[in-house]
Coordinates of C-alpha atoms and ligand atoms in Angstrom, one line a residue:
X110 CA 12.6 -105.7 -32.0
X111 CA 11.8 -102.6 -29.5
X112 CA 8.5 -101.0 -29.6
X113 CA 7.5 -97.7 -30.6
X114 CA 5.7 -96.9 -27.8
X115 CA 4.7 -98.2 -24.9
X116 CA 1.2 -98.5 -22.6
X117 CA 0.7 -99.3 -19.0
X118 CA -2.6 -99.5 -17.7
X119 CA -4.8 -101.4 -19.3
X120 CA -8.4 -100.9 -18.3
X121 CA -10.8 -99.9 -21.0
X122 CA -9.1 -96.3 -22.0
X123 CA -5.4 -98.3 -22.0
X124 CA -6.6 -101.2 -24.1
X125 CA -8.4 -99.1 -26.2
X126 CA -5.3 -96.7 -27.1
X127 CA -2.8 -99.4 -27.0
X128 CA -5.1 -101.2 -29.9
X129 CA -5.6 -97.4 -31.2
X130 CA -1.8 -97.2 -32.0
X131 CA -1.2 -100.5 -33.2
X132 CA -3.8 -100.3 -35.8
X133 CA -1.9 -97.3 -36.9
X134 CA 1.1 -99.6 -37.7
X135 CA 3.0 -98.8 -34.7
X136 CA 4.9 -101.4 -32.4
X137 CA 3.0 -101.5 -28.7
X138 CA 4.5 -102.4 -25.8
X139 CA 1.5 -103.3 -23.1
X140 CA 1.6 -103.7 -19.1
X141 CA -1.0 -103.8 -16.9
X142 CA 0.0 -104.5 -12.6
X143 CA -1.5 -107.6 -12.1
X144 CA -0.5 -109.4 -15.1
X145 CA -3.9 -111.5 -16.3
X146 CA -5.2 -107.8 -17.3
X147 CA -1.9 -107.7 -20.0
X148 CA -2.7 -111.9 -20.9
X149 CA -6.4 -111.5 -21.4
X150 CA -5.6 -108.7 -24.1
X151 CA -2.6 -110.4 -26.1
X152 CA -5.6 -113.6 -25.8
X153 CA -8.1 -110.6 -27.8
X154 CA -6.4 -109.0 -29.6
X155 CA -2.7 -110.0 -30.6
X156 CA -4.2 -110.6 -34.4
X157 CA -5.0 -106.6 -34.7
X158 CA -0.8 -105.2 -34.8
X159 CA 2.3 -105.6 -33.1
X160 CA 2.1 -106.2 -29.6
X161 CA 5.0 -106.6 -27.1
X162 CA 3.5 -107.7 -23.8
X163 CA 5.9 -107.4 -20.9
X164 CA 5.3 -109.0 -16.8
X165 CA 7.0 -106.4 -15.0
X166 CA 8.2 -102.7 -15.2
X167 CA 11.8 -103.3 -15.9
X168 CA 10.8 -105.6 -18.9
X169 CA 8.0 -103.2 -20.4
X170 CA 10.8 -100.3 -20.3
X171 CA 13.6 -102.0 -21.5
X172 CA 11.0 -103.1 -24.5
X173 CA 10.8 -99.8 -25.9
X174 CA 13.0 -97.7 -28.5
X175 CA 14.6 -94.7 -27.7
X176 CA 14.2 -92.2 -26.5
X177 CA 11.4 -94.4 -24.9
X178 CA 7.6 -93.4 -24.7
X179 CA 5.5 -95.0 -22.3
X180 CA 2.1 -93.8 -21.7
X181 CA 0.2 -93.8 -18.5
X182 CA -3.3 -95.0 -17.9
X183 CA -3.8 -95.3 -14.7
X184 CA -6.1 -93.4 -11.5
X185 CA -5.4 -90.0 -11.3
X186 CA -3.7 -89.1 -7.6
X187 CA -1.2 -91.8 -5.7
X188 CA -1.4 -94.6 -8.3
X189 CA 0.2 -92.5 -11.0
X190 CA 2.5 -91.3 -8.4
X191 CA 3.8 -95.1 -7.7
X192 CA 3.7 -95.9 -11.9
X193 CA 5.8 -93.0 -12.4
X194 CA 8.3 -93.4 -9.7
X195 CA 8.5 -97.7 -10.8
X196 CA 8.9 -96.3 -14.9
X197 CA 11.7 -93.2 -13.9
X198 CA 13.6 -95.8 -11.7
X199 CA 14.3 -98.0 -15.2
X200 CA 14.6 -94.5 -17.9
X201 CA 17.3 -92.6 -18.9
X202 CA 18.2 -89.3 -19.8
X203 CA 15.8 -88.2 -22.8
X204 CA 12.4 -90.9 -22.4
X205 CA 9.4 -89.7 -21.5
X206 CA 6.6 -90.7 -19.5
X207 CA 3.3 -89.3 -20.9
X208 CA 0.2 -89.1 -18.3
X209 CA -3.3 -89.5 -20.3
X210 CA -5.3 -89.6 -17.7
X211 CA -7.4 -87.5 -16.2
X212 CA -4.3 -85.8 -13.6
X213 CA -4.9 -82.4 -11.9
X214 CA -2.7 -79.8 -13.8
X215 CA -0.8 -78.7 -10.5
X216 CA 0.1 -82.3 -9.8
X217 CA 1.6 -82.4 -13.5
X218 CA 3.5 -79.3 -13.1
X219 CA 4.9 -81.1 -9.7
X220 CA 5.7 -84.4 -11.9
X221 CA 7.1 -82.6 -14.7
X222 CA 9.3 -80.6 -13.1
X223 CA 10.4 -83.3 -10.3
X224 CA 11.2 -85.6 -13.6
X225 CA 13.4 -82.7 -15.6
X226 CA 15.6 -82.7 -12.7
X227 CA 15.9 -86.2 -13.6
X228 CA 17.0 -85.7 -17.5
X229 CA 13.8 -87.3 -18.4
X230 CA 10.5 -85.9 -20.0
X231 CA 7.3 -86.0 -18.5
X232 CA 4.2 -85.2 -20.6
X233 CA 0.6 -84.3 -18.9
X234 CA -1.5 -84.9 -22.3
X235 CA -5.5 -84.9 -21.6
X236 CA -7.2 -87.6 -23.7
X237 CA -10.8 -87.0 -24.5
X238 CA -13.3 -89.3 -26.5
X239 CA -14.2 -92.0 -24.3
X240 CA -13.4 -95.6 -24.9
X241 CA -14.9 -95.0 -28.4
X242 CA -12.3 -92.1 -28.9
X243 CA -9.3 -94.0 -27.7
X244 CA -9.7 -96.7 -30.0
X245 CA -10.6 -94.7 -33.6
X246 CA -9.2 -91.2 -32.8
X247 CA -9.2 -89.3 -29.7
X248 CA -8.7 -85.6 -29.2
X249 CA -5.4 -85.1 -27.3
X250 CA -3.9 -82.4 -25.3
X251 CA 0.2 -82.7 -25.0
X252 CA 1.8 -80.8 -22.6
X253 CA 5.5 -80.2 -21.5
X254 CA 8.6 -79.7 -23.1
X255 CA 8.6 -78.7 -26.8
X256 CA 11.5 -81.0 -27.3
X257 CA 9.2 -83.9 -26.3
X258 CA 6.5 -83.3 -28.4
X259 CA 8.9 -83.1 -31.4
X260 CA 9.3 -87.2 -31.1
X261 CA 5.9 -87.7 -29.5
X262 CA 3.9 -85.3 -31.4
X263 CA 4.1 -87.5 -34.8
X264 CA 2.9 -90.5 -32.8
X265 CA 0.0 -89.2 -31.1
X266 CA -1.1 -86.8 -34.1
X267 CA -1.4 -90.0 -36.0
X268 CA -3.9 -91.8 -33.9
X269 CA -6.1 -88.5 -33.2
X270 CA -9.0 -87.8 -34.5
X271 CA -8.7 -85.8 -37.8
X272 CA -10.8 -83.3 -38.9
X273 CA -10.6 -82.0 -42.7
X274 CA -7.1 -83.7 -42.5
X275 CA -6.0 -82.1 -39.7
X276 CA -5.1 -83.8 -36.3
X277 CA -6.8 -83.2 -33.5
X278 CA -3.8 -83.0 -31.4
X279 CA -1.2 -80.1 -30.9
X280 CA 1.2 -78.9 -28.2
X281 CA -0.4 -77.2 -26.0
X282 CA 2.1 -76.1 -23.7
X283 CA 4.6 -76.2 -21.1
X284 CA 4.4 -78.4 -18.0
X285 CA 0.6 -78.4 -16.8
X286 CA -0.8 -77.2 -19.9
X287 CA -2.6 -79.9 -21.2
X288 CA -4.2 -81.0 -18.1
X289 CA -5.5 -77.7 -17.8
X290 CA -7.2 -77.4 -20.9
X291 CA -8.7 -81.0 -20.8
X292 CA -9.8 -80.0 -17.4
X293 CA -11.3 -77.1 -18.6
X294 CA -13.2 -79.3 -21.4
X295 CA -14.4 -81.2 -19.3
X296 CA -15.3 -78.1 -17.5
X297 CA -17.0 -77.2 -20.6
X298 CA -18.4 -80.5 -21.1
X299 CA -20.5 -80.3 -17.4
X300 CA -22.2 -76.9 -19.0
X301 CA -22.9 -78.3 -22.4
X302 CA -25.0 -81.2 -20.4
X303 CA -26.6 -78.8 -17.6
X304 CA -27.7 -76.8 -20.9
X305 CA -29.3 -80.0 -22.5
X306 CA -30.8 -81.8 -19.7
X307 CA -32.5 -78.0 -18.6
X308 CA -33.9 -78.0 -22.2
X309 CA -35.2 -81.7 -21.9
X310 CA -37.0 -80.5 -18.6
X311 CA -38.1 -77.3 -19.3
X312 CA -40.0 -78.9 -22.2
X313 CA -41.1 -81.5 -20.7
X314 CA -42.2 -79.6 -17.7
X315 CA -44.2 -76.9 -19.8
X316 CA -45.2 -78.9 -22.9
X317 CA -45.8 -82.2 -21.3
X318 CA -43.9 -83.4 -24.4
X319 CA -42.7 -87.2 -24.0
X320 CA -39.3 -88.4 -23.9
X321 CA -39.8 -89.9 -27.1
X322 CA -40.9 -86.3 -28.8
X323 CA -37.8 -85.0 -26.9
X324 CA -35.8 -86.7 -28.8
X325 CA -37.7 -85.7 -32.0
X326 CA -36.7 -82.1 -31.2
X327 CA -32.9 -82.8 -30.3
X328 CA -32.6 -84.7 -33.6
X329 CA -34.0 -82.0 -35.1
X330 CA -31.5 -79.2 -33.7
X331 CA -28.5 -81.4 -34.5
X332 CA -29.4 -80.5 -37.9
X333 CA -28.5 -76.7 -37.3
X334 CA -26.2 -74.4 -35.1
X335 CA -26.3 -77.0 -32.1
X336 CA -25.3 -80.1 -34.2
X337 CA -23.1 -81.5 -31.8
X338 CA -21.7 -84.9 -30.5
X339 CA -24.0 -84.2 -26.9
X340 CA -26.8 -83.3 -28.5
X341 CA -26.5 -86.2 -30.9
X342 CA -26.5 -89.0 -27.8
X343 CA -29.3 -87.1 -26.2
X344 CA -31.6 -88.4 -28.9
X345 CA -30.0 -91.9 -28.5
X346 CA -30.3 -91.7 -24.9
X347 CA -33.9 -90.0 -25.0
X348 CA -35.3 -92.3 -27.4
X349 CA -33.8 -95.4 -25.2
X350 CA -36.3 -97.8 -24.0
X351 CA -36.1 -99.8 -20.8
X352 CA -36.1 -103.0 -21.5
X353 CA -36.8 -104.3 -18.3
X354 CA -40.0 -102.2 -17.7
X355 CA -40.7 -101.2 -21.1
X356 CA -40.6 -97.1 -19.9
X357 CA -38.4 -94.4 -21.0
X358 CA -35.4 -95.5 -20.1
X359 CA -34.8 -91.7 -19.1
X360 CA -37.9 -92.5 -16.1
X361 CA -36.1 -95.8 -14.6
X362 CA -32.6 -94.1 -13.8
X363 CA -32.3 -92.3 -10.1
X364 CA -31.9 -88.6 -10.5
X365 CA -28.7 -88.4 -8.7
X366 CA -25.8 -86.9 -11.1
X367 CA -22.6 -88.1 -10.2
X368 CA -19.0 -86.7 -10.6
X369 CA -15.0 -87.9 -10.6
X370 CA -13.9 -84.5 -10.4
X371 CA -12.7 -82.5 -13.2
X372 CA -15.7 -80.5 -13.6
X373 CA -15.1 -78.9 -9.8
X374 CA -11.5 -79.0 -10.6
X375 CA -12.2 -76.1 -13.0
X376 CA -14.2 -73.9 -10.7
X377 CA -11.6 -74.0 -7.9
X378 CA -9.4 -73.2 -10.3
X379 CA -11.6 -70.2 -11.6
X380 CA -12.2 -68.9 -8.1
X381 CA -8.2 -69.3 -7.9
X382 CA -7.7 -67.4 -11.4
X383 CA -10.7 -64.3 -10.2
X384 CA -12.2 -65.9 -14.1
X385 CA -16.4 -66.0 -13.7
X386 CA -17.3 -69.1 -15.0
X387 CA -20.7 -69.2 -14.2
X388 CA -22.0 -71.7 -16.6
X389 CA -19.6 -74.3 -15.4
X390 CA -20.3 -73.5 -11.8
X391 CA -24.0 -73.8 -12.0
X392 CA -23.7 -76.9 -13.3
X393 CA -21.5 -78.6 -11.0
X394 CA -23.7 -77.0 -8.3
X395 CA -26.8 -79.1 -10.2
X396 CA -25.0 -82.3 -10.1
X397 CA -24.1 -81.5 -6.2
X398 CA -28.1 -80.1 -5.7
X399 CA -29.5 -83.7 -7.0
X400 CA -26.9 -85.7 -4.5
X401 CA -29.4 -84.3 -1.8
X402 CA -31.8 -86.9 -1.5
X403 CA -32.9 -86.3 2.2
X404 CA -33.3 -82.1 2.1
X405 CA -35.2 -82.8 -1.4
X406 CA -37.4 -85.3 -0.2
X407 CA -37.9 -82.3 2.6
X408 CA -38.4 -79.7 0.4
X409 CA -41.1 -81.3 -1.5
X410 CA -43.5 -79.8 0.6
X411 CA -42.6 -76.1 0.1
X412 CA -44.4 -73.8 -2.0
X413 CA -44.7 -73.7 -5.7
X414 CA -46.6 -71.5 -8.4
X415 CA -49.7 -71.6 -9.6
X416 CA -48.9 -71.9 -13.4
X417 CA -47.4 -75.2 -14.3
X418 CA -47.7 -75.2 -18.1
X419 CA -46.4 -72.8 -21.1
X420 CA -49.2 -71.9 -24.1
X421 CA -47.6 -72.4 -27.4
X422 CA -45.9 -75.0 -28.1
X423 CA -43.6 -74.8 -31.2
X424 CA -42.3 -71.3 -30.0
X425 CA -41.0 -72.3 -26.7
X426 CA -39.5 -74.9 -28.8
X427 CA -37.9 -72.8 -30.8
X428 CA -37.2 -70.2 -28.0
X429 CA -35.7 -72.9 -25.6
X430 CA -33.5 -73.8 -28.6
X431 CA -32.2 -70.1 -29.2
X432 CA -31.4 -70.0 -25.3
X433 CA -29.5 -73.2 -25.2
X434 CA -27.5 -72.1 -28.5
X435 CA -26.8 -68.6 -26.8
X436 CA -26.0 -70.2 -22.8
X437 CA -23.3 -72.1 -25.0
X438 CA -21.9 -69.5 -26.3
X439 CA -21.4 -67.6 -22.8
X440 CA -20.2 -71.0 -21.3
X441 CA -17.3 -71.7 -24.3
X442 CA -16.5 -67.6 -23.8
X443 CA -15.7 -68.4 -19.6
X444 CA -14.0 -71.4 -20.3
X445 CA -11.6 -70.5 -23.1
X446 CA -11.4 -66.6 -20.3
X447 CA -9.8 -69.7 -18.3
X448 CA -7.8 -70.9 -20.3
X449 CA -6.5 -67.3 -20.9
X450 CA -6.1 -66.5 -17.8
X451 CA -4.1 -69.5 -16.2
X452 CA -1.8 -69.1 -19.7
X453 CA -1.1 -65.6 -18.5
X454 CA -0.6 -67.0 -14.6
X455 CA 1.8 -70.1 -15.5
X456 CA 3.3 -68.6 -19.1
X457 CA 2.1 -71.3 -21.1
X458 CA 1.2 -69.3 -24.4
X459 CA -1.5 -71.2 -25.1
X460 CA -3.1 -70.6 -28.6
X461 CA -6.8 -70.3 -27.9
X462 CA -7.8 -70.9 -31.8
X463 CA -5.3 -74.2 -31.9
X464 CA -7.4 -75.2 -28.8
X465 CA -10.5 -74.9 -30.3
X466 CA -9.0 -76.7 -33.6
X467 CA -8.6 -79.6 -32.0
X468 CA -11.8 -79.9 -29.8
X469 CA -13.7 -80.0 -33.3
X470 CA -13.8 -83.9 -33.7
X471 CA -12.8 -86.8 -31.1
X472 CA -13.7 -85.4 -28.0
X473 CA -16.8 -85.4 -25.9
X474 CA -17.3 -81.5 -26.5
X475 CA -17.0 -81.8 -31.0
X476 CA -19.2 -79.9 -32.6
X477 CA -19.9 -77.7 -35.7
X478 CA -19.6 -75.0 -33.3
X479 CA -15.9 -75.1 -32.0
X480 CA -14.8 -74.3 -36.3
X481 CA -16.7 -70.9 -35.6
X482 CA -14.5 -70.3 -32.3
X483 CA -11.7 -71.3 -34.6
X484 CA -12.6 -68.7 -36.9
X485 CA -13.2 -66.2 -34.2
X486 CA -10.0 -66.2 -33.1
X487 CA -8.2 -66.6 -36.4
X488 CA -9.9 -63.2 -37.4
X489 CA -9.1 -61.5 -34.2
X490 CA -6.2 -63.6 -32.2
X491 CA -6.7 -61.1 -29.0
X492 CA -10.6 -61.4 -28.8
X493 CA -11.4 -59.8 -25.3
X494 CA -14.4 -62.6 -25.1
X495 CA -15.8 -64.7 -27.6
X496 CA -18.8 -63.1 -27.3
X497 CA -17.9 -59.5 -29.4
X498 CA -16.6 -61.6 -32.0
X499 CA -18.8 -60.2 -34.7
X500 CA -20.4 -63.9 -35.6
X501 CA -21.2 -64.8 -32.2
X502 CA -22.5 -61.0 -31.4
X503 CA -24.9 -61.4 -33.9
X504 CA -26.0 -65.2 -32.6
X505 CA -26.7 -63.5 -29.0
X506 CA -28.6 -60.8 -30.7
X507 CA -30.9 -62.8 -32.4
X508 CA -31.3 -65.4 -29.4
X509 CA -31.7 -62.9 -26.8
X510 CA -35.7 -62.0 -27.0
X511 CA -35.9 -66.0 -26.8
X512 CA -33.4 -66.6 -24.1
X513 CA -35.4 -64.5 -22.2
X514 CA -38.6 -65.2 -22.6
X515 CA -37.4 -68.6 -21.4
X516 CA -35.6 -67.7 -18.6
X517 CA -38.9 -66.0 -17.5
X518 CA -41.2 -69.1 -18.4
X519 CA -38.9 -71.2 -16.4
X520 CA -39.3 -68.8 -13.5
X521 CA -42.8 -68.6 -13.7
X522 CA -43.8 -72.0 -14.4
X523 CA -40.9 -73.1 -11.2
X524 CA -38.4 -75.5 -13.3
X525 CA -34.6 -74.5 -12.7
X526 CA -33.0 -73.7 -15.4
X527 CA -29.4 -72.3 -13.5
X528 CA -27.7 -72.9 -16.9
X529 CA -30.0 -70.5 -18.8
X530 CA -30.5 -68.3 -16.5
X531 CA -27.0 -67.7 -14.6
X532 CA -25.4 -67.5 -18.4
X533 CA -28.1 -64.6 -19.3
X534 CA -27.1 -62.8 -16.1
X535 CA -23.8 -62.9 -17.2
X536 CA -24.6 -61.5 -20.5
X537 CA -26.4 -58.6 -18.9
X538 CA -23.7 -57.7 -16.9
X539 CA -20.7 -57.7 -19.3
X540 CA -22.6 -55.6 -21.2
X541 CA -23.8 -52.9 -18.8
X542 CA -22.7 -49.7 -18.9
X543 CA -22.5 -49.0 -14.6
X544 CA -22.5 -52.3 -12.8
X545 CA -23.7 -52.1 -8.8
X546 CA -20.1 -52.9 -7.5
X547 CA -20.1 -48.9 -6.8
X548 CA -22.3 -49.3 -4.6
X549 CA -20.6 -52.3 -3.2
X550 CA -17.2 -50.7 -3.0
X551 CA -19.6 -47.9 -0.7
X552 CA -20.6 -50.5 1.6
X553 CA -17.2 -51.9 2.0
X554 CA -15.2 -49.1 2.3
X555 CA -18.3 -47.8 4.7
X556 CA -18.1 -50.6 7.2
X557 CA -14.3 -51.8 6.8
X558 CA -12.4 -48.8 5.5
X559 CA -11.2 -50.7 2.2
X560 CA -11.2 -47.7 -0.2
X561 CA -12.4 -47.1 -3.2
X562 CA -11.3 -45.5 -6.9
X563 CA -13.7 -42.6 -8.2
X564 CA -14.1 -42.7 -11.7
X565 CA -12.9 -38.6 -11.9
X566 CA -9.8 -39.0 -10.2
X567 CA -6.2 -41.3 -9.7
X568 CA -5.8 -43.2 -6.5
X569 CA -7.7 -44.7 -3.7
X570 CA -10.0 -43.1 -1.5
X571 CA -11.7 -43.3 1.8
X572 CA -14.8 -41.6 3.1
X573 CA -14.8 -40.5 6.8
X574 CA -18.2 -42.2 7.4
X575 CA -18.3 -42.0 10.9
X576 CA -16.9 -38.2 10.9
X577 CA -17.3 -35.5 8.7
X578 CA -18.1 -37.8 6.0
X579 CA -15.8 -35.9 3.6
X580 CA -13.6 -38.0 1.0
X581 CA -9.7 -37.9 1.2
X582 CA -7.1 -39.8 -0.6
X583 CA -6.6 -43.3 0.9
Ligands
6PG644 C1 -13.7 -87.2 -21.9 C2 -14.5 -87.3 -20.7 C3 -13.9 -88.2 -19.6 C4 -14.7 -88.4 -18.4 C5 -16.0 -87.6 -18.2 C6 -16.8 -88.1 -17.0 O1 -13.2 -86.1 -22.3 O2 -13.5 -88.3 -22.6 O3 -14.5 -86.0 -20.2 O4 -12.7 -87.6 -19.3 O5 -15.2 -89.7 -18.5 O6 -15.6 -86.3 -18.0 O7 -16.6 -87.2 -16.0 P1 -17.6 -87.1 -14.7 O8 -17.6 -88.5 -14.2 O9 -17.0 -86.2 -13.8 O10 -18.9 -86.7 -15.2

């Protein structure tokens, strides 16, 4: 008997899918490398399906049907290089090698295309959802070949995550397409934390309200607009006690944010694409800020102000939870501008309301919030930015007097709140009339000759600064 599909790679997110799939009914092939990996999970859990476990490469693809499927669960960079090179060298014309880790998109587009030279398929899919995801329904992003996903789509759409009976899996699109948008959620995902954790400190900061009452208030406002899978294991994690120490658990961990990648994948891909995606940006720049333990420990000395509390409680609570409600909105508007944008670059005709579709349950990023995108962008499929679409417009309007009273508290009370405040800049400028880059165009085209457009005639022009300062066509 051949299996369905197959998975190599068996460290937590391998395991995890591999048992994923054969709870679904499906036949599994398994591999791991070094072979104990492969005998310690046929010794847990052969009872739960259909397992195949194969010792070597050749064995593990010969093991599966055709056209064969074997998914990849291995380190993004060289590894999957070498797995994919050992797989191709035992395919033939028409199996697929599916990548669901967490792969740059340009190094897909390299694999996929090296591999359709070869006659066989190669499919970048992002996987989100954690370890919990990958075992009871993940949210997966396919890319490459339409033909592919016509034998692999059924397969993965039946271990997704569903939500009101629909998968949360589609193609995405061609070659790198996938990657990209599960690098952009993860892109995403970076902004949705930056926003909660400057919420956490704001209040904590101004209020003096304790961890504990923190995660009151996030319970609270997973009730309404923000009810969302982060904000959800914010109270879980807020509430946590140490049990060593018996402290907030929140108090014993070293303020040090770490990072694997993706989230700085997406702003060098944004700088790449010209696409402003503030929200994101600030909060990789956060993470990298708190990975300075020797100039903070420096800076400590410099000056603060003199107000170091708020005065009403219950309305910065409200306010703070306006401003984190509206920063979302203007961080999901920049990243799905991304998406846009590298779709136009690449070709990939991505469907920005399928995208949000399937970000609505298994991934890190779910919440009530992505159906509204959906709608957005079922109502009005070339939406500009998310943030005219008429539901979201009237969100920011009724947030804005909050957001901004707490983007001035935070300034004036000295807690950082680059989320907030860098997404309220960015709603201030996309919607001014005249923006300063007139002036800026002057001062470039004063000290380097670079030219400029005038907004009451065609063409360039440059103004003879240094002469008779008269303007002339460029
Ligand atoms: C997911 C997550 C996952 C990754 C986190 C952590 O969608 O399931 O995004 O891919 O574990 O993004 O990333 P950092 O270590 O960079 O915070």
């Amino acid at each position: 008997d051949k299996a369905d599909i197959g998975v190599t790679g068996l460290a937590t997110m391998g395991r995890n899918l591999a048992r994923n799939f054969a709870h679904h009914g499906h036949v599994v092939a398994v591999h791991n490398r070094t072979q104990n990996r492969t005998t310690a999970f046929m010794d847990q859990h052969r009872d739960e399906g259909a397992f195949l476990a194969a010792g070597s490469v050749e064995e593990f693809v010969a093991s599966l049907r055709r056209p064969r499927k074997a998914i990849i669960m291995v380190k993004a960079g060289a590894p999957t290089d070498a797995v994919i090179e050992e797989l191709a060298a035992h395919m033939e014309p028409g199996d697929m090698i599916i990548d669901g880790g967490n792969a740059l998109y340009a190094d897909t587009r390299r694999r996929e295309a090296a591999l359709r030279e070869r006659g066989l398929h190669f499919v970048g899919a992002g996987i989100s959802g954690g370890e919990e995801g990958a075992l009871n329904g993940p949210s997966i992003m396919p890319g490459g070949a339409p033909e592919a996903y016509e034998t692999l789509g059924p397969l993965l759409e039946d271990v997704a995550a569903k939500v009101d009976g629909t998968p949360c899996c589609v193609h995405v699109g061609p070659d790198g397409a996938g990657h990209f948008v599960k690098m952009v959620h993860n892109g995403i995902e970076y902004s949705d934390m930056q926003l909660i954790v400057e919420s956490y400190d704001l209040l904590r900061q101004a209020l003096g309200l304790s961890p504990q009452e923190l995660a009151d208030v996030f319970r609270e406002w997973n009730r309404g607009d923000l009810e969302s899978y982060l904000i959800e294991i914010t109270t879980e994690v807020l509430g946590h006690t140490d049990a060593a120490t018996g402290r907030p658990f929140v108090d014993v961990v070293v303020d040090q944010a770490e990072q694997k990648g993706t989230g700085r994948w997406t702003v060098q891909s944004a700088l790449d694409l010209g696409v402003p995606v503030t929200g994101i940006a600030e909060a990789v720049f956060a993470r990298a800020l708190s990975g300075h333990p020797d100039q903070r420990t420096a800076a400590r000395s410099l000056a603060g102000p003199q107000e170091k509390g708020a005065a009403d409680g219950a309305d910065l609570v409200e306010d703070v939870r306006r401003a984190l409600y509206a920063s979302k909105i203007v961080a999901y508007a920049q990243g799905f501008d991304q998406i846009a944008a590298a779709s136009a670059e690449y070709g990939w005709s991505i469907d920005p309301g399928a995208m949000a579709t399937i970000w609505r349950g298994g991934c890190i990023i779910r919440a009530r919030f992505l159906d509204r995108i959906r709608e957005a962008y079922e109502a009005r499929p070339t939406l500009p930015t998310l943030l005219v679409d008429p539901t979201f417009a009237a969100a920011l309007a009724d947030a804005q007097v909050s957001w901004r009273r707490v983007v001035a508290t935070a300034a004036t009370i000295g807690v950082p709140t680059p989320g907030f405040s860098s997404a309220l800049a960015y709603y201030d400028a996309l919607r001014r009339d005249r923006l300063p880059a007139a002036l800026l165009q002057g001062l470039r085209d004063y000290f380097g000759a670079h030219t400029y457009r005038r907004v009451d005639r065609e063409g360039a022009f440059h103004t003879d600064w240094s002469g008779d300062r008269v303007e002339r066509p460029a």
